[in-house]
Amino acid sequence: MILPLTAYAHQATVKESHDAPAVRGIIIDNMLKEHDNPFTLYPYDTNYLIYTNTSDMNKEAISSYS
């Protein structure tokens, strides 16, 4: 005799991505906290300032590898 199988399903809920970030402190998560568009530009972001201030650092050592 085969017993009928029953399945219990929970109601599917939509959870916004910024409620529980996968990794704390990631750039995309920080961008999505206030905006739902990941392509929001931050021209004076701290990474941009760090890059522009250090982009010509150690050029002599880098050019010696080529």
Short mmCIF file of C-alpha atoms in Angstrom, two decimals:
data_model
loop_
_atom_site.label_atom_id
_atom_site.label_comp_id
_atom_site.label_asym_id
_atom_site.label_seq_id
_atom_site.Cartn_x
_atom_site.Cartn_y
_atom_site.Cartn_z
CA MET A 1 0.00 0.00 0.00
CA ILE A 2 1.37 3.44 -0.95
CA LEU A 3 0.84 6.26 1.51
CA PRO A 4 0.12 9.67 0.04
CA LEU A 5 2.98 12.12 0.45
CA THR A 6 2.23 15.56 1.76
CA ALA A 7 4.37 18.61 1.23
CA TYR A 8 4.35 21.70 3.34
CA ALA A 9 5.17 24.96 1.62
CA HIS A 10 5.85 28.30 3.20
CA GLN A 11 4.58 31.51 1.70
CA ALA A 12 7.21 32.98 -0.63
CA THR A 13 8.30 36.44 0.44
CA VAL A 14 10.33 39.04 -1.36
CA LYS A 15 13.30 40.22 0.65
CA GLU A 16 15.16 43.27 -0.51
CA SER A 17 18.86 42.74 -1.19
CA HIS A 18 20.02 45.48 1.15
CA ASP A 19 18.18 44.04 4.16
CA ALA A 20 20.73 41.29 4.64
CA PRO A 21 23.94 41.95 2.70
CA ALA A 22 26.03 38.92 1.79
CA VAL A 23 29.27 40.60 2.79
CA ARG A 24 29.36 43.63 5.02
CA GLY A 25 31.06 46.65 3.51
CA ILE A 26 30.99 45.72 -0.16
CA ILE A 27 30.75 48.64 -2.57
CA ILE A 28 27.69 47.48 -4.48
CA ASP A 29 25.78 46.85 -1.26
CA ASN A 30 26.59 50.37 -0.09
CA MET A 31 25.39 51.76 -3.42
CA LEU A 32 22.12 49.85 -3.20
CA LYS A 33 21.32 50.99 0.34
CA GLU A 34 20.03 54.33 -0.89
CA HIS A 35 19.51 53.61 -4.59
CA ASP A 36 18.13 50.53 -6.32
CA ASN A 37 20.34 51.18 -9.34
CA PRO A 38 23.84 49.64 -9.15
CA PHE A 39 25.07 52.06 -11.83
CA THR A 40 24.83 55.17 -9.68
CA LEU A 41 28.09 57.07 -10.08
CA TYR A 42 30.01 58.55 -7.19
CA PRO A 43 32.70 60.72 -8.82
CA TYR A 44 34.33 61.71 -5.53
CA ASP A 45 34.21 58.35 -3.87
CA THR A 46 37.11 57.58 -1.53
CA ASN A 47 38.42 54.88 -3.88
CA TYR A 48 38.48 57.40 -6.71
CA LEU A 49 40.47 59.84 -4.61
CA ILE A 50 42.90 57.15 -3.52
CA TYR A 51 43.37 56.02 -7.11
CA THR A 52 43.98 59.52 -8.47
CA ASN A 53 46.46 60.36 -5.71
CA THR A 54 48.42 57.12 -6.06
CA SER A 55 48.11 56.30 -9.77
CA ASP A 56 51.60 57.56 -10.59
CA MET A 57 53.27 56.00 -7.55
CA ASN A 58 56.05 53.55 -8.26
CA LYS A 59 55.99 54.09 -12.04
CA GLU A 60 59.75 53.52 -12.27
CA ALA A 61 59.51 50.10 -10.64
CA ILE A 62 56.55 49.11 -12.81
CA SER A 63 58.28 50.23 -16.01
CA SER A 64 61.36 48.19 -15.11
CA TYR A 65 59.34 44.96 -15.51
CA SER A 66 58.66 45.57 -19.22
#
